[in-house]
PDB file of C-alpha atoms in Angstrom:
ATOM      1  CA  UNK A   1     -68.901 117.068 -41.558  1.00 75.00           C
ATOM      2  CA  UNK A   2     -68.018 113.158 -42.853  1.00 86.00           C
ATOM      3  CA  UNK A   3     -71.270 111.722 -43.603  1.00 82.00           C
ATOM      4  CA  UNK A   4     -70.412 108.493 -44.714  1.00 90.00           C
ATOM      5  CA  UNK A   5     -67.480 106.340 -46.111  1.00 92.00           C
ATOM      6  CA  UNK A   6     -68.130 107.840 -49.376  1.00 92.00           C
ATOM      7  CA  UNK A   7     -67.601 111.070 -48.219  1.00 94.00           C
ATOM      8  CA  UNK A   8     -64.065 110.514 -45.782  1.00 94.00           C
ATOM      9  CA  UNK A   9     -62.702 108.610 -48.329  1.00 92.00           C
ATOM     10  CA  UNK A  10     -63.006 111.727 -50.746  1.00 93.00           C
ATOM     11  CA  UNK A  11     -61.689 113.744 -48.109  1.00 95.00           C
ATOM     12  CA  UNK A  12     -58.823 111.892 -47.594  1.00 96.00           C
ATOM     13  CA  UNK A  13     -58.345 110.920 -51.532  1.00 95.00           C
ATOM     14  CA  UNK A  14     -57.742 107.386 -50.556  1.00 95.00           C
ATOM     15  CA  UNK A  15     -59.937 104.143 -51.704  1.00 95.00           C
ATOM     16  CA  UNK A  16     -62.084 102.429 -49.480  1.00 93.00           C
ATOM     17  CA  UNK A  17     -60.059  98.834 -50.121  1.00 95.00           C
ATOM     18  CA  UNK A  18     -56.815 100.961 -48.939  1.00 95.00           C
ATOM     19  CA  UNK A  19     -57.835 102.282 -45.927  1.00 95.00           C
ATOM     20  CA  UNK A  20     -59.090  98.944 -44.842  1.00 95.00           C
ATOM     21  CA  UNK A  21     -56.079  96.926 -45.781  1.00 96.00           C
ATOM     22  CA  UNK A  22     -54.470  99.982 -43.549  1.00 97.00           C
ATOM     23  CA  UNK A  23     -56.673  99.014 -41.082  1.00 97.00           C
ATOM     24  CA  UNK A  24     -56.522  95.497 -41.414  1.00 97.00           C
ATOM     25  CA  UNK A  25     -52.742  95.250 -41.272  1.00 98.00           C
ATOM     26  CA  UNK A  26     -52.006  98.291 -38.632  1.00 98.00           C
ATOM     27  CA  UNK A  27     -49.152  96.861 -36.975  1.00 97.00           C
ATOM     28  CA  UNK A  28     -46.877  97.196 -40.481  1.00 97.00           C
ATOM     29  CA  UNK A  29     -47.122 100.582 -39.928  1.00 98.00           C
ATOM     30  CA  UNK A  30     -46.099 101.891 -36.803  1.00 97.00           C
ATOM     31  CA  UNK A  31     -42.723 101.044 -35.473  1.00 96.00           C
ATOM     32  CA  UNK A  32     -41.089 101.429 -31.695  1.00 95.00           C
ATOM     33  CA  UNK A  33     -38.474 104.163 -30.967  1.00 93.00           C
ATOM     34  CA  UNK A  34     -37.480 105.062 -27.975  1.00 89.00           C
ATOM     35  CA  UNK A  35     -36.055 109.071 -27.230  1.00 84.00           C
ATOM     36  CA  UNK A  36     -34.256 109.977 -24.072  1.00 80.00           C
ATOM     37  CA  UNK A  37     -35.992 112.926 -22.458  1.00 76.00           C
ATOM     38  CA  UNK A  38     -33.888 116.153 -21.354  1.00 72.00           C
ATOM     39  CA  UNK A  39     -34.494 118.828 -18.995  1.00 67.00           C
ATOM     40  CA  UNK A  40     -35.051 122.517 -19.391  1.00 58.00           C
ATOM     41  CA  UNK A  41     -31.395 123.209 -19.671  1.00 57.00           C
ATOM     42  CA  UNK A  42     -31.020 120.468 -22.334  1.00 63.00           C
ATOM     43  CA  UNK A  43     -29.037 118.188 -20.600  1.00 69.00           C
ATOM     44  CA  UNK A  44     -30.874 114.301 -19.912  1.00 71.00           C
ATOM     45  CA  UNK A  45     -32.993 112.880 -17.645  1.00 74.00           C
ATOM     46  CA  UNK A  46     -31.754 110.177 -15.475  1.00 71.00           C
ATOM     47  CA  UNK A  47     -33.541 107.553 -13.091  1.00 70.00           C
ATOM     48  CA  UNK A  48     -30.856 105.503 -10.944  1.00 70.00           C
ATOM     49  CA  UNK A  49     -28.786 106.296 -13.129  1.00 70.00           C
ATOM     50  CA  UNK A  50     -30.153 105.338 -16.755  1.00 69.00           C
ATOM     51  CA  UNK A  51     -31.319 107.833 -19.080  1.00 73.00           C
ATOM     52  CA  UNK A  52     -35.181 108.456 -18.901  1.00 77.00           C
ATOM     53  CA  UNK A  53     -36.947 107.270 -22.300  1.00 81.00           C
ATOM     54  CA  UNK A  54     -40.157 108.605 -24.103  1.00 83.00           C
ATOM     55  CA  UNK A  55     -41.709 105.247 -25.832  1.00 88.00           C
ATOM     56  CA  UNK A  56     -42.906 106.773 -29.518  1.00 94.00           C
ATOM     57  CA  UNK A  57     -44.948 104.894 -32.048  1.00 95.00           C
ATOM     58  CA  UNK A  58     -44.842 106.631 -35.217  1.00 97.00           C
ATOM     59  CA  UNK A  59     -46.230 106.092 -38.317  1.00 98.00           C
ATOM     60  CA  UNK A  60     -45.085 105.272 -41.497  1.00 97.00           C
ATOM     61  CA  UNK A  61     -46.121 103.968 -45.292  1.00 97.00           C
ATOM     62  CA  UNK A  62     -49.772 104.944 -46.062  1.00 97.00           C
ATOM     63  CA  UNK A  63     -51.025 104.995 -42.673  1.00 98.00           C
ATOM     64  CA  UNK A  64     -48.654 108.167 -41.999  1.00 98.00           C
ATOM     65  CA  UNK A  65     -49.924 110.231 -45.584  1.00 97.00           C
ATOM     66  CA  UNK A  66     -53.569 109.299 -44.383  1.00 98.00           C
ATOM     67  CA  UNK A  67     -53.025 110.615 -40.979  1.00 98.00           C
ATOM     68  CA  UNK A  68     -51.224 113.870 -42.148  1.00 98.00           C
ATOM     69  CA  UNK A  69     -54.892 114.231 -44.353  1.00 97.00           C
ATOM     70  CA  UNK A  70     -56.844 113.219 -41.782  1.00 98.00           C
ATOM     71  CA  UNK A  71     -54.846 116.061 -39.359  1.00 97.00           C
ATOM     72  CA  UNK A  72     -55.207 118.972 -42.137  1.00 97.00           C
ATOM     73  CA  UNK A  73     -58.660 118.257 -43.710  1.00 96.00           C
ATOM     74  CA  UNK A  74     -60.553 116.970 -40.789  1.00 97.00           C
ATOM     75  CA  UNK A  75     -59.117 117.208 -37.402  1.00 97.00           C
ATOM     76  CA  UNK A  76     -57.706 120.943 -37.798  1.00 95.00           C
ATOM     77  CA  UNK A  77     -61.024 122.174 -39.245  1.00 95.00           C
ATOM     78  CA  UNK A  78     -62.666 120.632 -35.767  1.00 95.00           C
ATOM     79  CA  UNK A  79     -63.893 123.708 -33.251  1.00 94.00           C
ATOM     80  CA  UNK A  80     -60.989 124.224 -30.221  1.00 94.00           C
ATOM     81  CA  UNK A  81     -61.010 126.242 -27.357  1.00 96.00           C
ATOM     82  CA  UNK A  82     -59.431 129.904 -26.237  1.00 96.00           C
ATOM     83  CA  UNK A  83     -57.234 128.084 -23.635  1.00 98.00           C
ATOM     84  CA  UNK A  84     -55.682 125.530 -25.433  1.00 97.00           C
ATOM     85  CA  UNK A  85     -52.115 126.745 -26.938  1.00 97.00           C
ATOM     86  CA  UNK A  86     -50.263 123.277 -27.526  1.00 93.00           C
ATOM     87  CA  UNK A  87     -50.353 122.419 -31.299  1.00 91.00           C
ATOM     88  CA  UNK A  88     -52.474 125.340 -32.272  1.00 92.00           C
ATOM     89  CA  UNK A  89     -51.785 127.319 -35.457  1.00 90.00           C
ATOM     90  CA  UNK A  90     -50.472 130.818 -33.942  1.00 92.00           C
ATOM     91  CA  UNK A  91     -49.921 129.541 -30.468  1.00 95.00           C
ATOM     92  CA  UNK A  92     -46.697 127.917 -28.165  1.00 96.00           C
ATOM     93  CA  UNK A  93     -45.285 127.445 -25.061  1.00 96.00           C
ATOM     94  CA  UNK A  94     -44.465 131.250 -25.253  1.00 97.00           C
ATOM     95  CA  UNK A  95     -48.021 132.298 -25.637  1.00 97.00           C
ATOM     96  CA  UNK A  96     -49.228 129.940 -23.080  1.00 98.00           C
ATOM     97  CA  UNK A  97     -46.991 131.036 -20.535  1.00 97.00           C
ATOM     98  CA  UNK A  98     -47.895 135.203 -21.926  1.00 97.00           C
ATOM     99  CA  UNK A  99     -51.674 134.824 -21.061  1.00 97.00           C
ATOM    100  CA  UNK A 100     -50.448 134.240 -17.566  1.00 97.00           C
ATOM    101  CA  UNK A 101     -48.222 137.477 -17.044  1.00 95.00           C
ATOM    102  CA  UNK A 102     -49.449 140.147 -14.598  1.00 93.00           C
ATOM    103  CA  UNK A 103     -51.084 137.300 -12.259  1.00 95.00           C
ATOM    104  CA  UNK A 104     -49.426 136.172  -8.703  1.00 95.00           C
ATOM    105  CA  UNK A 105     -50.202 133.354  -7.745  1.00 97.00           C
ATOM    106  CA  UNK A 106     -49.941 130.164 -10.073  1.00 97.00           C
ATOM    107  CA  UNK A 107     -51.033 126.586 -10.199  1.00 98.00           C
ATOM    108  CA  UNK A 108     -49.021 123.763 -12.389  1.00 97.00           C
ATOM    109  CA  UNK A 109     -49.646 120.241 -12.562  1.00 97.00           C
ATOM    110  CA  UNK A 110     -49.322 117.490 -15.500  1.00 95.00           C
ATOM    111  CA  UNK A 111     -50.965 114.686 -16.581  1.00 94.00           C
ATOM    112  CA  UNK A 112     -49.055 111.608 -16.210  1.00 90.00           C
ATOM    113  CA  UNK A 113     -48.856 109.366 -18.797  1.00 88.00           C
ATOM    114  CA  UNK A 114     -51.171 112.060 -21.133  1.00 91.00           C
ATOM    115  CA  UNK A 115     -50.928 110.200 -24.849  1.00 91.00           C
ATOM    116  CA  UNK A 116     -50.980 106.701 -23.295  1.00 88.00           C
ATOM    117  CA  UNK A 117     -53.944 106.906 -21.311  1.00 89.00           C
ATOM    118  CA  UNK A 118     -56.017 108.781 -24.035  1.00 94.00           C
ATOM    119  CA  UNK A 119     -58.016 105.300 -25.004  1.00 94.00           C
ATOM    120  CA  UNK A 120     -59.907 104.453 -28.483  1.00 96.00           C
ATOM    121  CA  UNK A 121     -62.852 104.285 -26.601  1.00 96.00           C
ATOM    122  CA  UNK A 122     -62.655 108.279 -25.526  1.00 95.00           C
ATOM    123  CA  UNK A 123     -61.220 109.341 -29.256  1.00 97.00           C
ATOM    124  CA  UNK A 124     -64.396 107.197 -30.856  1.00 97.00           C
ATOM    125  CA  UNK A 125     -66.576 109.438 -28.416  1.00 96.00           C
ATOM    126  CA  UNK A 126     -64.653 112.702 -29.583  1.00 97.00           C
ATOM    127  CA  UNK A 127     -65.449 112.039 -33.495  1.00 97.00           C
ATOM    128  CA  UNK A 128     -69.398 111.220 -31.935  1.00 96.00           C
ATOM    129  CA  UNK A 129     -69.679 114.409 -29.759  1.00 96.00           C
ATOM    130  CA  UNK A 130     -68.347 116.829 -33.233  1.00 96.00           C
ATOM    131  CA  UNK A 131     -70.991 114.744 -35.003  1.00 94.00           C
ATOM    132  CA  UNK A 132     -69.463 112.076 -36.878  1.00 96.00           C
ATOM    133  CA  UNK A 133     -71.227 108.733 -37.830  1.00 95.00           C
ATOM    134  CA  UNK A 134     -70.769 105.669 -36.000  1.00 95.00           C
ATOM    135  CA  UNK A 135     -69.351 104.007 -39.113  1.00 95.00           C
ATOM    136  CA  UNK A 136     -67.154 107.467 -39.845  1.00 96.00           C
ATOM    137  CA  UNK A 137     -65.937 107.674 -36.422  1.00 97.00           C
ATOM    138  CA  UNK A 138     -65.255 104.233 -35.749  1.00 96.00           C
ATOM    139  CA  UNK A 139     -62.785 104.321 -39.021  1.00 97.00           C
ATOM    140  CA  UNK A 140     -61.378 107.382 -38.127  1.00 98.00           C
ATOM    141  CA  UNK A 141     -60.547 106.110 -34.568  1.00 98.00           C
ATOM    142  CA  UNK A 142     -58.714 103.267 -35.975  1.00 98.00           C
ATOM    143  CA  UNK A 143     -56.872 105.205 -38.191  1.00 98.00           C
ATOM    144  CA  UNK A 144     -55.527 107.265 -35.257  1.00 98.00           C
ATOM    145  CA  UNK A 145     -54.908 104.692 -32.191  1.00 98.00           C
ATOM    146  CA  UNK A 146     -52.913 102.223 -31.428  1.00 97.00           C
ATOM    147  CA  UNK A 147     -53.243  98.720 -29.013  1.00 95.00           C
ATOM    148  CA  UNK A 148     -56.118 100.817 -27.827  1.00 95.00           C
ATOM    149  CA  UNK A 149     -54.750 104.209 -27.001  1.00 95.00           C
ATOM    150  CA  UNK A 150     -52.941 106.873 -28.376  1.00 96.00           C
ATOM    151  CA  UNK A 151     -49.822 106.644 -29.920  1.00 96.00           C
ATOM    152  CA  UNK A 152     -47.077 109.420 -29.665  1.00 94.00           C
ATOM    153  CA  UNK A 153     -45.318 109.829 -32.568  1.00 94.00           C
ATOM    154  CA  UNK A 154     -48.002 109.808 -35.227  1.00 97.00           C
ATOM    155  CA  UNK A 155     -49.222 113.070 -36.629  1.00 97.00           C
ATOM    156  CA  UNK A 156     -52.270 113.089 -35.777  1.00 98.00           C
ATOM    157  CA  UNK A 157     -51.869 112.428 -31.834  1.00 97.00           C
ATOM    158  CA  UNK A 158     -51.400 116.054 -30.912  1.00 96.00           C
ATOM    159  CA  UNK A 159     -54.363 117.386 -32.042  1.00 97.00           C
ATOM    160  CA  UNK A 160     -56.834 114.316 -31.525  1.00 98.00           C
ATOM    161  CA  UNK A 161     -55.160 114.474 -27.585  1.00 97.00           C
ATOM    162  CA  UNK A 162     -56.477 118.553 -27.557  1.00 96.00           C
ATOM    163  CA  UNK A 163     -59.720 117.564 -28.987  1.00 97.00           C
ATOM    164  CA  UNK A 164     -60.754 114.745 -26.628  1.00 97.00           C
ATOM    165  CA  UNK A 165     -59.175 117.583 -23.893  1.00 96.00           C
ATOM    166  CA  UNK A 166     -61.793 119.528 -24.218  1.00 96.00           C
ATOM    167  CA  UNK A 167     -64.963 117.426 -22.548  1.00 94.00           C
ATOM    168  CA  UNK A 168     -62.666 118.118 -18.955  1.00 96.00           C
ATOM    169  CA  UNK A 169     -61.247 121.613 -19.932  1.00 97.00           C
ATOM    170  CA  UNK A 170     -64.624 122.764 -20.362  1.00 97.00           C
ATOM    171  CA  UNK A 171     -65.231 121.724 -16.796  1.00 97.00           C
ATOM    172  CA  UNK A 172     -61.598 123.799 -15.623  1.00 97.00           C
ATOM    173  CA  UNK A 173     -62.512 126.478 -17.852  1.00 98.00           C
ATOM    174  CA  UNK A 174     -65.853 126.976 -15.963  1.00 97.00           C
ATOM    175  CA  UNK A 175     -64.587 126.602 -12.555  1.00 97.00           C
ATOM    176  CA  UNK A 176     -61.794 129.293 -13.793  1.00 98.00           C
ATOM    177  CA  UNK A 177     -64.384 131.871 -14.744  1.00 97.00           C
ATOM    178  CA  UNK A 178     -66.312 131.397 -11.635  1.00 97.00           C
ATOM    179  CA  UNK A 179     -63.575 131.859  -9.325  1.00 96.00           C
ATOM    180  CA  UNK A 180     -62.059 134.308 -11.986  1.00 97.00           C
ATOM    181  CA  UNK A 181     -59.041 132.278 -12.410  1.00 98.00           C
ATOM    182  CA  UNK A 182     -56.914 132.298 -15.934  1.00 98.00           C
ATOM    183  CA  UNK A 183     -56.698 128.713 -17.706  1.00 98.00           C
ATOM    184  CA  UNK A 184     -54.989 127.573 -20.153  1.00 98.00           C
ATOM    185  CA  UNK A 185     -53.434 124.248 -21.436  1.00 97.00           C
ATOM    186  CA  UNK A 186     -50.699 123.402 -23.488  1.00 97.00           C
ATOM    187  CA  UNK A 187     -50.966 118.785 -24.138  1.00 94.00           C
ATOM    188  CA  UNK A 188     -50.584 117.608 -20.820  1.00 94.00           C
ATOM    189  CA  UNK A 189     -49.431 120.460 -18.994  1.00 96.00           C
ATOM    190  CA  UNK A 190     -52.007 122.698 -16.973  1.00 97.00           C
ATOM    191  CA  UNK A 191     -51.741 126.079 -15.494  1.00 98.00           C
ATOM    192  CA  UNK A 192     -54.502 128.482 -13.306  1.00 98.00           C
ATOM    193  CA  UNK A 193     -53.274 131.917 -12.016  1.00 97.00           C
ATOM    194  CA  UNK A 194     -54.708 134.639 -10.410  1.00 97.00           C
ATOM    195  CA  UNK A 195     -54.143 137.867  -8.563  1.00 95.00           C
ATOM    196  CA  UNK A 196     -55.500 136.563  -5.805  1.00 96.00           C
ATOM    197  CA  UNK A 197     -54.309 133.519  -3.742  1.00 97.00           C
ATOM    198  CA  UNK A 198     -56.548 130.924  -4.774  1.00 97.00           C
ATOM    199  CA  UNK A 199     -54.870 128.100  -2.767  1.00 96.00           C
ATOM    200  CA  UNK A 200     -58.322 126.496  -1.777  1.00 96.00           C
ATOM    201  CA  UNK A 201     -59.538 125.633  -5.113  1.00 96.00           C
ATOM    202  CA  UNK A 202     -56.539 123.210  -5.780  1.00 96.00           C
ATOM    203  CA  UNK A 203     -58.389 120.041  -4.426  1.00 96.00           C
ATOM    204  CA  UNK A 204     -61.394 121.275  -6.377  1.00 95.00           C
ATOM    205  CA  UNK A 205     -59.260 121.213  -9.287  1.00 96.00           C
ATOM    206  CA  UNK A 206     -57.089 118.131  -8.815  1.00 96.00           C
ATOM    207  CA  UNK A 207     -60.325 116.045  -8.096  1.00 95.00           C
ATOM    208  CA  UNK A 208     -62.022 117.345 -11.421  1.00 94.00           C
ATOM    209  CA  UNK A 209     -58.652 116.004 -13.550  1.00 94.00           C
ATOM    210  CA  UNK A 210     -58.877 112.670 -11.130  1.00 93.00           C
ATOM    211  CA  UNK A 211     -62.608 112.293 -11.632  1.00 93.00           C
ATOM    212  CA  UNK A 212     -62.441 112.379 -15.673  1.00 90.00           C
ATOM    213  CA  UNK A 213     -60.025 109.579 -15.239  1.00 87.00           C
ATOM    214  CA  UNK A 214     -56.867 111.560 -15.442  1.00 91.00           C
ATOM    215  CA  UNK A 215     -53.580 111.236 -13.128  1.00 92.00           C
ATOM    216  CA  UNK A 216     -51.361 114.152 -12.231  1.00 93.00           C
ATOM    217  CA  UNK A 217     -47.540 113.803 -12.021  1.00 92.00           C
ATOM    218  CA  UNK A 218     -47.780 115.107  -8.416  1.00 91.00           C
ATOM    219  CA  UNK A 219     -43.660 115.726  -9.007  1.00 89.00           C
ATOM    220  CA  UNK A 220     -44.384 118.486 -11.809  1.00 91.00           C
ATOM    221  CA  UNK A 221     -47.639 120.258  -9.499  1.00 95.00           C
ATOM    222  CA  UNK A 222     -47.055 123.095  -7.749  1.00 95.00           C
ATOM    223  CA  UNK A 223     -48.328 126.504  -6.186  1.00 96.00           C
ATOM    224  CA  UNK A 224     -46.056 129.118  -6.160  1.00 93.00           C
ATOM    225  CA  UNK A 225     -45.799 133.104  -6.298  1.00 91.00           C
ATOM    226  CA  UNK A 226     -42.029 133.392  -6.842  1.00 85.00           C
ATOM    227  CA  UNK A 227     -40.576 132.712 -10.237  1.00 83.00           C
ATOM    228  CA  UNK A 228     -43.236 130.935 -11.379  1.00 94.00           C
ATOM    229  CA  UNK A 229     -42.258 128.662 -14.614  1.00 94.00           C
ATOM    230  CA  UNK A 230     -45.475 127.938 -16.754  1.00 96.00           C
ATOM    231  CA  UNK A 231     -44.132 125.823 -20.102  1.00 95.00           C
ATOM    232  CA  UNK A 232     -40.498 126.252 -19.443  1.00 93.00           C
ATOM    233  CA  UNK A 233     -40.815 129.695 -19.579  1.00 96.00           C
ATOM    234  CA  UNK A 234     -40.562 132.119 -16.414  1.00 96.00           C
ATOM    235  CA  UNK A 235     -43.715 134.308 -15.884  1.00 96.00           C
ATOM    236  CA  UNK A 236     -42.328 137.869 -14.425  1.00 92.00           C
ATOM    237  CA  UNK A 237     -45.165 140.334 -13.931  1.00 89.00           C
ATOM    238  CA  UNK A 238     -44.451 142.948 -17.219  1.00 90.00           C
ATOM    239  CA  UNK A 239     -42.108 140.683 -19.175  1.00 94.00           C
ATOM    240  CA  UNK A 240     -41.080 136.754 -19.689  1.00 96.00           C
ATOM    241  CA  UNK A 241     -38.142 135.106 -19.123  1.00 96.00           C
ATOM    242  CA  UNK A 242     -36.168 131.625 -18.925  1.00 94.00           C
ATOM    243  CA  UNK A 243     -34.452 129.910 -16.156  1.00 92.00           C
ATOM    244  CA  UNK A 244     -30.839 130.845 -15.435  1.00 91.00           C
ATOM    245  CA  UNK A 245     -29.676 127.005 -16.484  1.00 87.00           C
ATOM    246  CA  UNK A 246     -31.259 126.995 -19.811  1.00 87.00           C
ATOM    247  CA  UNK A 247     -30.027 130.561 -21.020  1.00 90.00           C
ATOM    248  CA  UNK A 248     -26.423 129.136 -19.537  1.00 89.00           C
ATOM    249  CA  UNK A 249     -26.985 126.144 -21.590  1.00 85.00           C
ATOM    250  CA  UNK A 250     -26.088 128.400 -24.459  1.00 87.00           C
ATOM    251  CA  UNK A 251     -22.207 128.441 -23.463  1.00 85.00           C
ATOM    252  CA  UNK A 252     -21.931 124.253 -23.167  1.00 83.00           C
ATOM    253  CA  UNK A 253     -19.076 123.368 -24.924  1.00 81.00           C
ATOM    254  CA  UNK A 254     -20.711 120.009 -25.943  1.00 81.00           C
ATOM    255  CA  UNK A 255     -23.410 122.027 -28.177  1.00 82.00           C
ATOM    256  CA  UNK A 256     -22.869 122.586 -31.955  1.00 87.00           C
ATOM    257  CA  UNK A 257     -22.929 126.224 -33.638  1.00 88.00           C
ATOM    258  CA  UNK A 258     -26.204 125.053 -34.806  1.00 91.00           C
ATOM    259  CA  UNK A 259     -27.860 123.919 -31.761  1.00 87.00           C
ATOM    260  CA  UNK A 260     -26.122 127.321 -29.616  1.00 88.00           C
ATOM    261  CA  UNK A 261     -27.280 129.714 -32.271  1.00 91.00           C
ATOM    262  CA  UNK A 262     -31.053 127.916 -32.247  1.00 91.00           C
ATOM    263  CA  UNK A 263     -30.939 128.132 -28.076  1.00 90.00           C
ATOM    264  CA  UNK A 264     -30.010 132.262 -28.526  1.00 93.00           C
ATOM    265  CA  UNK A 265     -32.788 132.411 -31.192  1.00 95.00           C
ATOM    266  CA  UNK A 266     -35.370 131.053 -29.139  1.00 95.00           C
ATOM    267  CA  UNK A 267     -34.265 132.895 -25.775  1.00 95.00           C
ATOM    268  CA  UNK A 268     -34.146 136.229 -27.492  1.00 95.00           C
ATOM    269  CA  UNK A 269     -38.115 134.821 -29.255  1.00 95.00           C
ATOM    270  CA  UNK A 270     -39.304 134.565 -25.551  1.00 96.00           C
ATOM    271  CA  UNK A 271     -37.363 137.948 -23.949  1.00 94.00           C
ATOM    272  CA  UNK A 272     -38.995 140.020 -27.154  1.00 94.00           C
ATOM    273  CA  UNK A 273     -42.448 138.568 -26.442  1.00 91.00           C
TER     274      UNK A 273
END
């Protein structure tokens, strides 16, 4: 565990007068992008008729090498959880969506506005709870938000949004095992399946997201038995496979050999799992 300055900055290999001018001059090293966002089948989002963006803040300069440290030597080395599959060593969309097969009835909901809401104030009490020092924490936090929150784009995000995850997946996780549900999470996208209908326990599990302060995109939750779709992946009972559209998407004239032949590789990756 970081003890003290002294120690993180060894960890990190970085002076103490570097990481605070880092610190002290944040905003030269993040810069806006926008991405347009695209459906299952790969073809893009629209609202009213514009293209729907994803707002990114990456990192660059020092502030991105001290973040990719910070990711490997510190945050990855941080305990995680059975259920969580999104940015975990060994784990995907395709494993997320595997723990689920043999189950009928499904629950799916996401968290609106997951990276964004995730505030310094609940990553500083993430680095306290795995028992870093005020000062250690504090640093750290600063070294991984943004205006406050966190910001997509920046290495580190990913796995400091799974860690400060946990304090309210615990709480899922137990209500799962009581009502022997299967849970699992994969960033901001939730899934609970059972053999039995378990249709009751929705509110129970919508208010328990709501009460930790976080909003689902009521648009992406649903309960279904037929064809459920947990990650973009369809969950049959003895094997997995992908919406018609997106296998389709394969024959789009407007793709390159590169982008079909990555499409067949990762359709054939999920039908062989």
């Amino acid at each position: 565990m970081i003890r003290n300055i002294k120690h993180l900055k060894y960890t990190l290999k970085v002076s103490e007068s570097a990481l605070y001018d880092v610190i002290n001059n944040i905003d030269d090293y993040y810069y806006r992008k926008e991405e347009i966002k695209y459906s299952a089948d790969g073809t893009p989002k629209l609202r009213n008729g514009f293209y729907k963006v994803r707002v990114l803040y990456p990192s660059t300069g020092l502030l991105k090498v001290v973040q990719s440290k910070i990711l490997v030597r510190i945050l990855q080395k941080l305990p995680s959880r059975s259920y969580v599959h999104g940015s975990t060593k060994g784990r995907s969309n395709i494993t997320n969506a595997k723990s689920h097969q043999g189950n009928k009835y499904f629950f799916t909901t996401d968290i609106s506005g997951f990276f964004p809401y995730i505030s310094h104030k609940m990553v500083y009490g993430m680095f306290l709870s795995n028992g870093f020092t005020n000062e250690t924490a504090s640093i750290l936090t600063k070294l991984t938000t943004y205006k406050g929150q966190l910001p997509q784009g920046a290495p580190t995000s990913p796995m400091v949004a799974n860690l400060v995850m946990i304090k309210t997946g615990d709480k899922i996780a137990k209500l799962a095992a009581t009502n022997n549900l299967t849970f699992t999470s994969y960033m901001d996208d939730i899934t609970l399946s059972s053999g039995k209908c378990f249709k009751e326990k929705i509110p129970l599990i919508i208010d328990l997201l709501n009460s930790n302060g976080y909003k689902i995109a009521h648009s992406k939750t649903r309960y279904r038995t037929k064809f459920p779709v947990v990650t973009g992946v369809v969950v049959k009972n003895n094997y997995l496979d992908l919406p018609i559209a997106y296998k389709d998407s394969v024959n789009d004239s407007s793709k390159s050999k590169a982008q079909a032949d990555g499409l067949r590789a990762y359709i054939d990756l999920v039908l062989r799992s």
